[in-house]
């Protein structure tokens, strides 16, 4: 019997996955960086079909993000279930504001606690809960510590976040760059410390060591790395690493990890995504997918489940509120958003897509290379500079926008691309309509195609290369592309509201 499924199991910008199990229920979290709410939470009972059930960080007191630079904010969460107190813990790093901290809950789909700060540096923290219920914290803590190792671990009080004794160094990896993402597991009478090395780019890999004692010394696996695509130059999936292992209800081991799908050599724009593969044991060492390449279509000798569809369709008219897949760019100004019986009304504030702040913005992760987006909105600006529309958004200096604006007391429909310090407006059409405008965006691996329907007439606006919003075209970033709606007053509060009444996404990857 075999399980068949498609990778990635979470498509689009969902990197740094971490997973835990309670009974028959699996919960997974991923990084969120400068987007709010933070740390999306997913649920599954079969490991293949996942549903978002909430976010861990939904309040500004948990997640202050104002003025946070792009690709800063929340790094690499880890979720763990503590059997002794029947509670879930999520530990992570707000790289800009808090440092390392954790929150907890009895219900992963509900509200999580206020942050409990941890006085240890570094990033990518994780908890290990021992059989006796004791909690142990590990991170790659460099500052003020021994520079010969990247990882320190110590027992911690889960009520206060205070260490019960000074953390001590543990295994530091096999000497590759950027050792990070430590996790501790217990199996076969051994403690295993697994980490990511090589950086989260083409050299990414997963390595592991083991010890009979939790605090070491650890011996490295003789066939490290246990996961990597660094020598598979022509493979569509690249940068595999940053893994988390777990045991399913049948006693079989699996790993979730990040990777990305290339459009063509060395370019990706959807972001780092979440993949799934079985763990095979060789001489009491775990080997992810038996050391074989990770594929888009997987067939594994495990309990069968329903085949996952590659088609990912989504539609809303916003009349029932803002759904879980949408996020704001940093902490939103709530007065900019009003749910009505006609759709979502947005008022632009002074910030724009070019600012590293919080414009009126709602983003939906692009999940497929081939996709079709349709957005209906109504906007009749009355003051020069007022603007609202739709964006293919990667970061403040990498986006492509279709929008209505007012300039020189005339309203215009525009198509504009920002690539680094180059801003090019390739469509600038005067409009008179006060009715609905439909923006259409189609995509394939290499291009986006933009058009708009006004008064029943479709107007082709232009196209843009996907590499314009790819990580490799810009200073290193860790996020991915969004289909976003936005409004701005371009330096002042807008005088007119924009009404968004349909957001329809169709994923068309096979």
Tab-separated table of C-alpha atoms in Angstrom:
chain	number	residue	atom	x	y	z
A	1	UNK	CA	0.000	0.000	0.000
A	2	UNK	CA	1.247	3.467	-0.799
A	3	UNK	CA	0.519	7.080	-0.144
A	4	UNK	CA	0.584	9.376	-3.154
A	5	UNK	CA	0.794	13.106	-2.723
A	6	UNK	CA	2.130	16.240	-4.364
A	7	UNK	CA	4.849	18.494	-3.031
A	8	UNK	CA	4.903	21.149	-1.800
A	9	UNK	CA	2.205	20.389	0.758
A	10	UNK	CA	1.970	24.146	1.470
A	11	UNK	CA	2.453	26.081	-1.767
A	12	UNK	CA	3.719	29.640	-1.830
A	13	UNK	CA	5.505	31.647	0.857
A	14	UNK	CA	5.341	29.209	3.801
A	15	UNK	CA	8.962	28.654	4.883
A	16	UNK	CA	10.644	27.170	7.970
A	17	UNK	CA	7.921	24.627	8.815
A	18	UNK	CA	7.602	23.072	12.246
A	19	UNK	CA	5.142	20.362	13.214
A	20	UNK	CA	3.758	18.513	16.219
A	21	UNK	CA	1.068	15.922	16.904
A	22	UNK	CA	-1.625	15.487	19.547
A	23	UNK	CA	-3.460	12.201	19.094
A	24	UNK	CA	-4.675	12.046	15.494
A	25	UNK	CA	-4.230	15.784	14.907
A	26	UNK	CA	-1.155	17.391	13.362
A	27	UNK	CA	-0.416	21.103	13.690
A	28	UNK	CA	2.147	23.009	11.653
A	29	UNK	CA	3.456	26.583	11.705
A	30	UNK	CA	5.685	28.582	9.347
A	31	UNK	CA	7.606	31.862	9.338
A	32	UNK	CA	5.819	35.133	8.603
A	33	UNK	CA	8.528	37.867	8.784
A	34	UNK	CA	7.031	41.397	8.415
A	35	UNK	CA	3.451	40.276	7.756
A	36	UNK	CA	0.576	40.427	10.247
A	37	UNK	CA	-1.041	38.395	11.767
A	38	UNK	CA	2.059	36.302	12.348
A	39	UNK	CA	2.898	32.589	12.320
A	40	UNK	CA	0.042	30.875	10.466
A	41	UNK	CA	-1.254	27.652	12.045
A	42	UNK	CA	-2.332	24.676	9.914
A	43	UNK	CA	-4.164	21.469	10.846
A	44	UNK	CA	-4.250	18.042	9.206
A	45	UNK	CA	-5.147	14.463	10.050
A	46	UNK	CA	-3.402	12.871	7.052
A	47	UNK	CA	-0.232	15.016	6.552
A	48	UNK	CA	-1.225	15.797	2.962
A	49	UNK	CA	-4.381	17.914	3.154
A	50	UNK	CA	-3.840	20.996	5.333
A	51	UNK	CA	-6.274	23.695	6.468
A	52	UNK	CA	-5.266	26.981	8.022
A	53	UNK	CA	-7.015	27.325	11.383
A	54	UNK	CA	-5.503	30.527	12.721
A	55	UNK	CA	-2.374	32.498	13.573
A	56	UNK	CA	-0.281	32.365	16.731
A	57	UNK	CA	0.327	36.130	16.839
A	58	UNK	CA	-2.819	38.164	16.273
A	59	UNK	CA	-2.282	41.181	18.526
A	60	UNK	CA	0.213	44.001	18.284
A	61	UNK	CA	1.262	43.294	21.886
A	62	UNK	CA	2.446	39.888	20.660
A	63	UNK	CA	3.872	41.134	17.375
A	64	UNK	CA	5.054	44.762	17.120
A	65	UNK	CA	6.100	45.338	13.508
A	66	UNK	CA	5.904	49.069	12.806
A	67	UNK	CA	8.933	50.272	10.812
A	68	UNK	CA	10.352	46.739	10.605
A	69	UNK	CA	12.467	46.320	7.463
A	70	UNK	CA	11.480	43.812	4.801
A	71	UNK	CA	12.288	40.182	5.628
A	72	UNK	CA	12.727	41.068	9.298
A	73	UNK	CA	10.156	40.432	12.040
A	74	UNK	CA	9.339	36.786	12.756
A	75	UNK	CA	11.968	34.141	12.002
A	76	UNK	CA	11.549	30.346	12.144
A	77	UNK	CA	8.889	29.296	14.672
A	78	UNK	CA	8.816	25.874	16.317
A	79	UNK	CA	5.595	24.328	17.641
A	80	UNK	CA	5.583	21.619	20.298
A	81	UNK	CA	2.863	19.778	22.238
A	82	UNK	CA	3.559	19.131	25.935
A	83	UNK	CA	1.791	15.948	27.012
A	84	UNK	CA	2.268	16.586	30.739
A	85	UNK	CA	0.157	19.752	30.810
A	86	UNK	CA	-1.826	19.226	27.572
A	87	UNK	CA	-0.620	22.539	26.169
A	88	UNK	CA	0.881	23.779	22.904
A	89	UNK	CA	3.926	26.040	22.771
A	90	UNK	CA	5.242	28.115	19.877
A	91	UNK	CA	8.730	29.550	20.252
A	92	UNK	CA	10.247	31.956	17.748
A	93	UNK	CA	12.340	35.094	17.238
A	94	UNK	CA	11.149	38.622	16.534
A	95	UNK	CA	14.499	39.560	15.084
A	96	UNK	CA	13.809	43.300	15.352
A	97	UNK	CA	11.849	43.790	18.563
A	98	UNK	CA	11.756	41.009	21.192
A	99	UNK	CA	14.475	38.533	20.356
A	100	UNK	CA	13.533	34.997	21.384
A	101	UNK	CA	10.139	34.410	23.012
A	102	UNK	CA	7.320	31.900	23.238
A	103	UNK	CA	3.540	31.850	23.487
A	104	UNK	CA	1.224	29.031	24.507
A	105	UNK	CA	-2.372	27.865	24.176
A	106	UNK	CA	-4.672	24.948	24.901
A	107	UNK	CA	-6.236	25.310	21.439
A	108	UNK	CA	-3.959	25.997	18.443
A	109	UNK	CA	-6.938	27.384	16.506
A	110	UNK	CA	-7.738	29.869	19.278
A	111	UNK	CA	-5.981	32.759	20.978
A	112	UNK	CA	-2.391	32.394	22.155
A	113	UNK	CA	-0.835	33.929	25.263
A	114	UNK	CA	1.152	37.102	25.589
A	115	UNK	CA	4.866	36.658	24.813
A	116	UNK	CA	7.255	35.271	27.422
A	117	UNK	CA	10.741	36.541	26.623
A	118	UNK	CA	13.859	34.356	26.823
A	119	UNK	CA	17.255	35.795	27.669
A	120	UNK	CA	19.319	33.983	25.068
A	121	UNK	CA	20.453	35.362	21.747
A	122	UNK	CA	20.525	33.827	18.320
A	123	UNK	CA	17.630	32.739	16.121
A	124	UNK	CA	15.554	29.655	15.282
A	125	UNK	CA	14.838	28.527	18.851
A	126	UNK	CA	13.184	25.235	19.732
A	127	UNK	CA	11.876	23.361	22.777
A	128	UNK	CA	12.550	19.765	23.760
A	129	UNK	CA	10.228	18.231	26.361
A	130	UNK	CA	11.803	15.347	28.250
A	131	UNK	CA	9.827	12.290	29.393
A	132	UNK	CA	9.747	13.674	32.955
A	133	UNK	CA	8.054	16.861	31.678
A	134	UNK	CA	11.104	19.107	31.940
A	135	UNK	CA	11.532	21.709	29.191
A	136	UNK	CA	14.816	22.504	27.443
A	137	UNK	CA	15.484	25.491	25.188
A	138	UNK	CA	17.996	25.575	22.340
A	139	UNK	CA	18.993	28.280	19.842
A	140	UNK	CA	22.033	29.211	17.779
A	141	UNK	CA	23.184	31.778	20.317
A	142	UNK	CA	26.411	33.515	19.355
A	143	UNK	CA	26.504	36.876	21.050
A	144	UNK	CA	28.542	36.840	24.242
A	145	UNK	CA	28.935	33.088	24.043
A	146	UNK	CA	31.526	30.615	22.851
A	147	UNK	CA	32.131	31.409	19.140
A	148	UNK	CA	33.323	27.863	18.424
A	149	UNK	CA	29.785	26.521	18.642
A	150	UNK	CA	26.564	28.015	17.357
A	151	UNK	CA	24.177	26.265	19.750
A	152	UNK	CA	23.415	26.601	23.450
A	153	UNK	CA	20.819	24.634	25.400
A	154	UNK	CA	19.514	24.785	28.945
A	155	UNK	CA	16.535	23.731	31.095
A	156	UNK	CA	13.871	26.406	31.274
A	157	UNK	CA	10.875	27.325	33.428
A	158	UNK	CA	7.818	27.424	31.152
A	159	UNK	CA	5.993	29.789	33.514
A	160	UNK	CA	8.646	32.516	33.546
A	161	UNK	CA	10.967	31.809	30.614
A	162	UNK	CA	13.940	31.810	33.010
A	163	UNK	CA	16.735	29.263	32.712
A	164	UNK	CA	17.059	26.855	35.629
A	165	UNK	CA	20.800	26.730	35.046
A	166	UNK	CA	23.198	28.399	32.631
A	167	UNK	CA	22.822	27.077	29.070
A	168	UNK	CA	25.747	25.043	27.786
A	169	UNK	CA	27.119	24.481	24.281
A	170	UNK	CA	26.058	21.449	22.293
A	171	UNK	CA	26.927	20.159	18.826
A	172	UNK	CA	27.810	22.897	16.320
A	173	UNK	CA	27.405	21.130	12.978
A	174	UNK	CA	29.793	19.831	10.320
A	175	UNK	CA	31.416	23.169	9.565
A	176	UNK	CA	29.166	24.477	6.794
A	177	UNK	CA	27.941	28.090	6.761
A	178	UNK	CA	24.987	29.470	8.702
A	179	UNK	CA	24.274	26.669	11.213
A	180	UNK	CA	20.703	27.237	12.435
A	181	UNK	CA	17.275	25.686	13.101
A	182	UNK	CA	18.217	23.235	15.873
A	183	UNK	CA	15.725	20.574	16.940
A	184	UNK	CA	16.143	17.805	19.522
A	185	UNK	CA	14.411	14.394	19.242
A	186	UNK	CA	14.488	11.209	21.293
A	187	UNK	CA	14.296	7.810	19.600
A	188	UNK	CA	15.882	4.361	19.851
A	189	UNK	CA	17.495	5.267	23.181
A	190	UNK	CA	19.335	8.176	21.531
A	191	UNK	CA	18.981	11.953	21.593
A	192	UNK	CA	19.289	13.465	18.123
A	193	UNK	CA	20.245	17.082	17.425
A	194	UNK	CA	19.294	18.099	13.886
A	195	UNK	CA	20.241	21.449	12.345
A	196	UNK	CA	20.240	23.275	9.019
A	197	UNK	CA	23.524	24.344	7.431
A	198	UNK	CA	24.779	25.903	4.221
A	199	UNK	CA	22.467	28.926	4.225
A	200	UNK	CA	18.879	28.996	3.017
A	201	UNK	CA	19.917	29.175	-0.655
A	202	UNK	CA	21.304	26.624	-3.129
A	203	UNK	CA	23.751	25.172	-0.580
A	204	UNK	CA	21.072	24.412	1.994
A	205	UNK	CA	21.205	21.062	3.805
A	206	UNK	CA	20.129	19.209	6.921
A	207	UNK	CA	22.668	17.542	9.229
A	208	UNK	CA	22.306	15.517	12.421
A	209	UNK	CA	24.223	14.141	15.414
A	210	UNK	CA	23.313	11.855	18.329
A	211	UNK	CA	24.162	11.230	21.955
A	212	UNK	CA	23.089	8.961	24.788
A	213	UNK	CA	22.846	12.072	26.977
A	214	UNK	CA	20.662	15.081	26.224
A	215	UNK	CA	23.528	17.507	26.767
A	216	UNK	CA	26.082	15.492	24.842
A	217	UNK	CA	28.683	14.977	23.698
A	218	UNK	CA	27.103	14.425	20.267
A	219	UNK	CA	28.609	12.426	17.415
A	220	UNK	CA	27.892	13.480	13.838
A	221	UNK	CA	26.066	11.170	11.445
A	222	UNK	CA	28.582	9.438	9.119
A	223	UNK	CA	26.439	10.146	6.047
A	224	UNK	CA	25.609	13.812	6.633
A	225	UNK	CA	23.881	15.675	5.102
A	226	UNK	CA	20.684	13.683	5.575
A	227	UNK	CA	18.809	16.032	3.211
A	228	UNK	CA	20.097	18.326	0.459
A	229	UNK	CA	19.659	19.222	-3.198
A	230	UNK	CA	22.909	21.174	-3.382
A	231	UNK	CA	24.338	18.756	-5.974
A	232	UNK	CA	21.127	18.499	-8.038
A	233	UNK	CA	21.662	21.565	-10.195
A	234	UNK	CA	18.982	20.806	-12.782
A	235	UNK	CA	16.247	19.732	-10.372
A	236	UNK	CA	13.141	21.926	-10.165
A	237	UNK	CA	13.226	21.795	-6.343
A	238	UNK	CA	16.159	23.566	-4.731
A	239	UNK	CA	17.414	24.746	-1.310
A	240	UNK	CA	15.900	21.879	0.699
A	241	UNK	CA	16.590	22.133	4.412
A	242	UNK	CA	15.363	23.635	7.687
A	243	UNK	CA	13.548	20.406	8.566
A	244	UNK	CA	11.473	19.178	11.487
A	245	UNK	CA	10.939	15.452	12.102
A	246	UNK	CA	7.995	13.732	13.780
A	247	UNK	CA	6.385	10.337	14.278
A	248	UNK	CA	2.899	9.674	12.904
A	249	UNK	CA	0.054	7.707	14.463
A	250	UNK	CA	1.373	4.486	12.898
A	251	UNK	CA	4.832	4.902	14.382
A	252	UNK	CA	6.413	5.974	11.078
A	253	UNK	CA	8.730	8.977	10.921
A	254	UNK	CA	8.419	11.894	8.509
A	255	UNK	CA	10.026	15.268	7.929
A	256	UNK	CA	8.649	18.611	6.828
A	257	UNK	CA	11.152	21.092	5.422
A	258	UNK	CA	11.490	24.092	3.174
A	259	UNK	CA	12.531	24.229	-0.449
A	260	UNK	CA	11.633	26.286	-3.469
A	261	UNK	CA	10.544	25.590	-7.026
A	262	UNK	CA	12.685	27.299	-9.635
A	263	UNK	CA	11.174	29.007	-12.654
A	264	UNK	CA	14.472	28.668	-14.529
A	265	UNK	CA	18.020	28.198	-13.180
A	266	UNK	CA	18.708	30.226	-10.034
A	267	UNK	CA	15.385	32.122	-9.944
A	268	UNK	CA	12.347	31.650	-7.725
A	269	UNK	CA	9.575	34.090	-6.823
A	270	UNK	CA	6.789	32.170	-5.027
A	271	UNK	CA	8.930	31.975	-1.913
A	272	UNK	CA	10.287	29.071	0.087
A	273	UNK	CA	7.566	26.460	0.461
A	274	UNK	CA	6.789	23.489	2.729
A	275	UNK	CA	7.612	19.961	1.551
A	276	UNK	CA	7.010	16.505	3.060
A	277	UNK	CA	9.092	13.318	2.822
A	278	UNK	CA	9.399	10.031	4.746
A	279	UNK	CA	12.266	9.348	7.117
A	280	UNK	CA	14.075	6.029	6.750
A	281	UNK	CA	16.290	4.664	9.519
A	282	UNK	CA	19.748	3.273	8.692
A	283	UNK	CA	21.857	1.949	11.603
A	284	UNK	CA	19.688	4.045	13.949
A	285	UNK	CA	20.344	7.179	11.899
A	286	UNK	CA	17.462	9.033	10.182
A	287	UNK	CA	17.774	9.640	6.459
A	288	UNK	CA	15.149	11.856	4.838
A	289	UNK	CA	13.613	10.111	1.808
A	290	UNK	CA	16.427	7.578	2.016
A	291	UNK	CA	18.837	10.155	0.623
A	292	UNK	CA	16.946	10.291	-2.664
A	293	UNK	CA	15.832	13.500	-4.358
A	294	UNK	CA	12.603	15.132	-3.219
A	295	UNK	CA	10.066	15.109	-6.036
A	296	UNK	CA	6.899	17.032	-6.870
A	297	UNK	CA	4.959	13.763	-7.184
A	298	UNK	CA	5.748	11.458	-4.278
A	299	UNK	CA	4.801	7.819	-3.770
A	300	UNK	CA	5.661	6.413	-0.365
A	301	UNK	CA	5.077	2.979	1.139
A	302	UNK	CA	2.871	4.205	3.938
A	303	UNK	CA	-0.814	4.227	4.846
A	304	UNK	CA	-2.786	5.608	1.853
A	305	UNK	CA	-4.647	8.923	2.025
A	306	UNK	CA	-6.603	11.055	-0.416
A	307	UNK	CA	-4.496	12.412	-3.278
A	308	UNK	CA	-3.897	16.120	-2.841
A	309	UNK	CA	-5.205	18.334	-5.627
A	310	UNK	CA	-2.749	20.746	-7.218
A	311	UNK	CA	-5.582	23.135	-8.065
A	312	UNK	CA	-6.000	25.803	-5.428
A	313	UNK	CA	-9.011	28.054	-5.957
A	314	UNK	CA	-10.176	30.769	-3.595
A	315	UNK	CA	-12.855	33.460	-3.786
A	316	UNK	CA	-14.320	36.033	-1.415
A	317	UNK	CA	-16.429	39.182	-1.605
A	318	UNK	CA	-15.223	40.344	1.853
A	319	UNK	CA	-18.794	40.844	3.130
A	320	UNK	CA	-18.148	38.368	5.968
A	321	UNK	CA	-14.804	39.869	6.909
A	322	UNK	CA	-11.136	39.312	6.148
A	323	UNK	CA	-10.356	35.607	5.852
A	324	UNK	CA	-7.347	33.783	7.321
A	325	UNK	CA	-5.221	33.626	4.146
A	326	UNK	CA	-4.965	37.432	3.999
A	327	UNK	CA	-2.269	39.359	5.831
A	328	UNK	CA	-1.353	42.988	6.349
A	329	UNK	CA	2.025	44.528	5.689
A	330	UNK	CA	3.210	45.091	9.262
A	331	UNK	CA	0.715	46.168	11.946
A	332	UNK	CA	-2.397	47.566	10.268
A	333	UNK	CA	-4.106	50.821	11.116
A	334	UNK	CA	-7.574	49.387	11.745
A	335	UNK	CA	-9.373	52.587	10.753
A	336	UNK	CA	-8.226	51.933	7.164
A	337	UNK	CA	-10.502	48.853	6.826
A	338	UNK	CA	-14.287	48.561	7.073
A	339	UNK	CA	-16.292	45.465	6.201
A	340	UNK	CA	-19.628	46.370	4.602
A	341	UNK	CA	-22.492	44.448	3.001
A	342	UNK	CA	-21.016	45.455	-0.374
A	343	UNK	CA	-17.428	44.413	0.252
A	344	UNK	CA	-14.286	45.729	1.915
A	345	UNK	CA	-13.887	49.496	2.057
A	346	UNK	CA	-10.268	50.673	2.301
A	347	UNK	CA	-9.029	54.196	2.954
A	348	UNK	CA	-5.450	54.949	2.037
A	349	UNK	CA	-3.214	56.413	4.713
A	350	UNK	CA	-0.052	58.402	4.060
A	351	UNK	CA	2.128	55.335	3.434
A	352	UNK	CA	2.660	53.735	0.041
A	353	UNK	CA	3.875	50.377	-1.242
A	354	UNK	CA	7.314	52.002	-1.526
A	355	UNK	CA	7.507	52.687	2.213
A	356	UNK	CA	8.738	50.215	4.812
A	357	UNK	CA	5.717	50.945	6.952
A	358	UNK	CA	2.022	50.010	7.027
A	359	UNK	CA	-0.004	51.166	4.020
A	360	UNK	CA	-3.597	49.981	3.668
A	361	UNK	CA	-2.745	46.544	2.285
A	362	UNK	CA	-4.120	43.008	2.181
A	363	UNK	CA	-1.980	40.287	0.667
A	364	UNK	CA	-2.772	36.748	-0.497
A	365	UNK	CA	0.162	34.396	-1.132
A	366	UNK	CA	0.556	33.378	-4.765
A	367	UNK	CA	0.607	29.572	-4.712
A	368	UNK	CA	0.929	28.505	-8.349
A	369	UNK	CA	3.156	29.453	-11.261
A	370	UNK	CA	0.121	29.358	-13.567
A	371	UNK	CA	-2.672	31.350	-12.005
A	372	UNK	CA	-5.521	33.702	-12.778
A	373	UNK	CA	-6.600	36.571	-10.551
A	374	UNK	CA	-9.755	38.658	-10.895
A	375	UNK	CA	-10.425	41.581	-8.586
A	376	UNK	CA	-13.446	43.883	-8.731
A	377	UNK	CA	-13.137	47.301	-7.158
A	378	UNK	CA	-14.747	50.725	-7.326
A	379	UNK	CA	-12.721	53.857	-6.747
A	380	UNK	CA	-13.421	57.441	-7.782
A	381	UNK	CA	-10.648	59.593	-6.290
A	382	UNK	CA	-11.485	63.209	-5.600
A	383	UNK	CA	-8.091	64.503	-4.436
A	384	UNK	CA	-4.826	64.529	-6.326
A	385	UNK	CA	-2.582	61.691	-5.130
A	386	UNK	CA	-5.354	59.367	-3.987
A	387	UNK	CA	-4.666	55.858	-5.322
A	388	UNK	CA	-6.044	52.311	-5.017
A	389	UNK	CA	-5.600	49.083	-6.896
A	390	UNK	CA	-3.954	45.686	-7.163
A	391	UNK	CA	-0.313	44.666	-6.799
A	392	UNK	CA	1.927	41.705	-7.500
A	393	UNK	CA	4.027	42.425	-4.427
A	394	UNK	CA	7.343	41.040	-3.216
A	395	UNK	CA	8.722	44.002	-1.268
A	396	UNK	CA	8.803	47.788	-1.234
A	397	UNK	CA	11.074	48.052	-4.286
A	398	UNK	CA	9.823	44.980	-6.161
A	399	UNK	CA	6.187	45.066	-7.248
A	400	UNK	CA	3.925	45.526	-10.290
A	401	UNK	CA	0.734	47.538	-9.842
A	402	UNK	CA	-2.531	48.254	-11.607
A	403	UNK	CA	-4.274	51.204	-9.993
A	404	UNK	CA	-6.575	54.180	-10.335
A	405	UNK	CA	-5.225	57.530	-9.245
A	406	UNK	CA	-5.999	61.226	-9.575
A	407	UNK	CA	-3.403	63.574	-11.035
A	408	UNK	CA	-3.882	67.154	-12.264
A	409	UNK	CA	-7.608	66.879	-11.394
A	410	UNK	CA	-8.072	63.939	-13.774
A	411	UNK	CA	-8.515	60.238	-12.941
A	412	UNK	CA	-6.238	57.695	-14.621
A	413	UNK	CA	-5.865	53.947	-14.887
A	414	UNK	CA	-2.183	53.060	-14.606
A	415	UNK	CA	0.133	50.071	-14.857
A	416	UNK	CA	3.471	50.556	-13.145
A	417	UNK	CA	6.507	48.390	-12.315
A	418	UNK	CA	9.069	48.972	-9.564
A	419	UNK	CA	12.363	47.071	-9.822
A	420	UNK	CA	14.945	48.346	-7.374
A	421	UNK	CA	15.347	52.085	-7.916
A	422	UNK	CA	13.687	51.947	-11.364
A	423	UNK	CA	9.983	52.820	-11.557
A	424	UNK	CA	8.385	52.531	-14.981
A	425	UNK	CA	4.790	53.506	-15.791
A	426	UNK	CA	3.817	51.749	-19.020
A	427	UNK	CA	0.079	52.514	-19.066
A	428	UNK	CA	-1.533	55.860	-18.224
A	429	UNK	CA	-5.117	56.054	-19.435
A	430	UNK	CA	-7.637	58.782	-18.526
A	431	UNK	CA	-10.924	57.303	-17.277
A	432	UNK	CA	-14.380	58.733	-16.578
A	433	UNK	CA	-16.198	55.734	-15.134
A	434	UNK	CA	-17.633	55.724	-11.646
A	435	UNK	CA	-18.515	52.058	-11.883
A	436	UNK	CA	-16.755	48.820	-11.120
A	437	UNK	CA	-13.333	48.026	-12.568
A	438	UNK	CA	-12.132	44.440	-12.930
A	439	UNK	CA	-8.401	43.833	-12.818
A	440	UNK	CA	-7.229	40.594	-14.454
A	441	UNK	CA	-3.784	39.144	-13.829
A	442	UNK	CA	-2.674	35.925	-15.458
A	443	UNK	CA	0.656	34.272	-14.782
A	444	UNK	CA	2.905	31.478	-15.926
A	445	UNK	CA	6.408	30.553	-14.801
A	446	UNK	CA	8.072	33.459	-16.569
A	447	UNK	CA	5.530	36.287	-16.949
A	448	UNK	CA	2.539	38.142	-15.541
A	449	UNK	CA	-0.074	39.539	-17.939
A	450	UNK	CA	-2.203	42.517	-16.841
A	451	UNK	CA	-5.526	43.804	-18.153
A	452	UNK	CA	-8.586	45.662	-16.878
A	453	UNK	CA	-12.276	45.646	-17.773
A	454	UNK	CA	-13.991	49.045	-17.729
A	455	UNK	CA	-17.607	49.518	-18.862
A	456	UNK	CA	-17.542	46.064	-20.451
A	457	UNK	CA	-14.380	46.702	-22.465
A	458	UNK	CA	-11.152	44.824	-21.708
A	459	UNK	CA	-7.974	46.886	-21.935
A	460	UNK	CA	-4.608	45.138	-22.144
A	461	UNK	CA	-2.137	46.977	-19.921
A	462	UNK	CA	1.137	45.094	-20.260
A	463	UNK	CA	3.247	42.313	-18.847
A	464	UNK	CA	6.123	41.799	-16.448
A	465	UNK	CA	8.750	39.124	-15.943
A	466	UNK	CA	8.438	36.986	-12.831
A	467	UNK	CA	12.132	37.513	-12.221
A	468	UNK	CA	11.361	41.170	-11.428
A	469	UNK	CA	9.842	39.913	-8.151
A	470	UNK	CA	12.271	37.014	-7.630
A	471	UNK	CA	14.565	36.849	-4.625
A	472	UNK	CA	17.625	36.542	-6.846
A	473	UNK	CA	16.966	39.916	-8.521
A	474	UNK	CA	17.218	41.832	-5.271
A	475	UNK	CA	19.093	42.063	-2.012
A	476	UNK	CA	18.528	38.776	-0.190
A	477	UNK	CA	14.991	38.417	1.127
A	478	UNK	CA	13.110	35.563	2.721
A	479	UNK	CA	9.507	36.073	1.625
A	480	UNK	CA	7.567	35.477	-1.628
A	481	UNK	CA	5.049	37.060	-3.957
A	482	UNK	CA	1.599	38.221	-2.905
A	483	UNK	CA	-1.453	39.198	-4.868
A	484	UNK	CA	-2.474	42.275	-2.920
A	485	UNK	CA	-5.105	44.991	-2.804
A	486	UNK	CA	-4.098	48.381	-1.483
A	487	UNK	CA	-4.946	52.058	-1.120
A	488	UNK	CA	-2.835	55.116	-0.374
A	489	UNK	CA	-3.040	58.876	-0.161
A	490	UNK	CA	0.611	59.213	-1.223
A	491	UNK	CA	1.819	61.213	1.757
A	492	UNK	CA	-1.566	62.152	3.238
A	493	UNK	CA	-4.780	60.441	4.212
A	494	UNK	CA	-6.871	59.703	1.124
A	495	UNK	CA	-10.086	61.649	0.632
A	496	UNK	CA	-11.903	58.775	-1.084
A	497	UNK	CA	-12.513	55.142	-0.157
A	498	UNK	CA	-11.939	52.170	-2.444
A	499	UNK	CA	-14.483	49.319	-2.361
A	500	UNK	CA	-13.194	45.824	-3.145
A	501	UNK	CA	-16.094	43.480	-3.886
A	502	UNK	CA	-14.448	40.382	-5.392
A	503	UNK	CA	-11.137	38.600	-4.991
A	504	UNK	CA	-10.936	35.442	-7.092
A	505	UNK	CA	-7.784	33.305	-7.363
A	506	UNK	CA	-7.461	30.206	-9.535
A	507	UNK	CA	-4.335	28.065	-9.374
A	508	UNK	CA	-3.679	26.193	-12.591
A	509	UNK	CA	-0.532	24.183	-11.990
A	510	UNK	CA	-1.032	20.558	-13.063
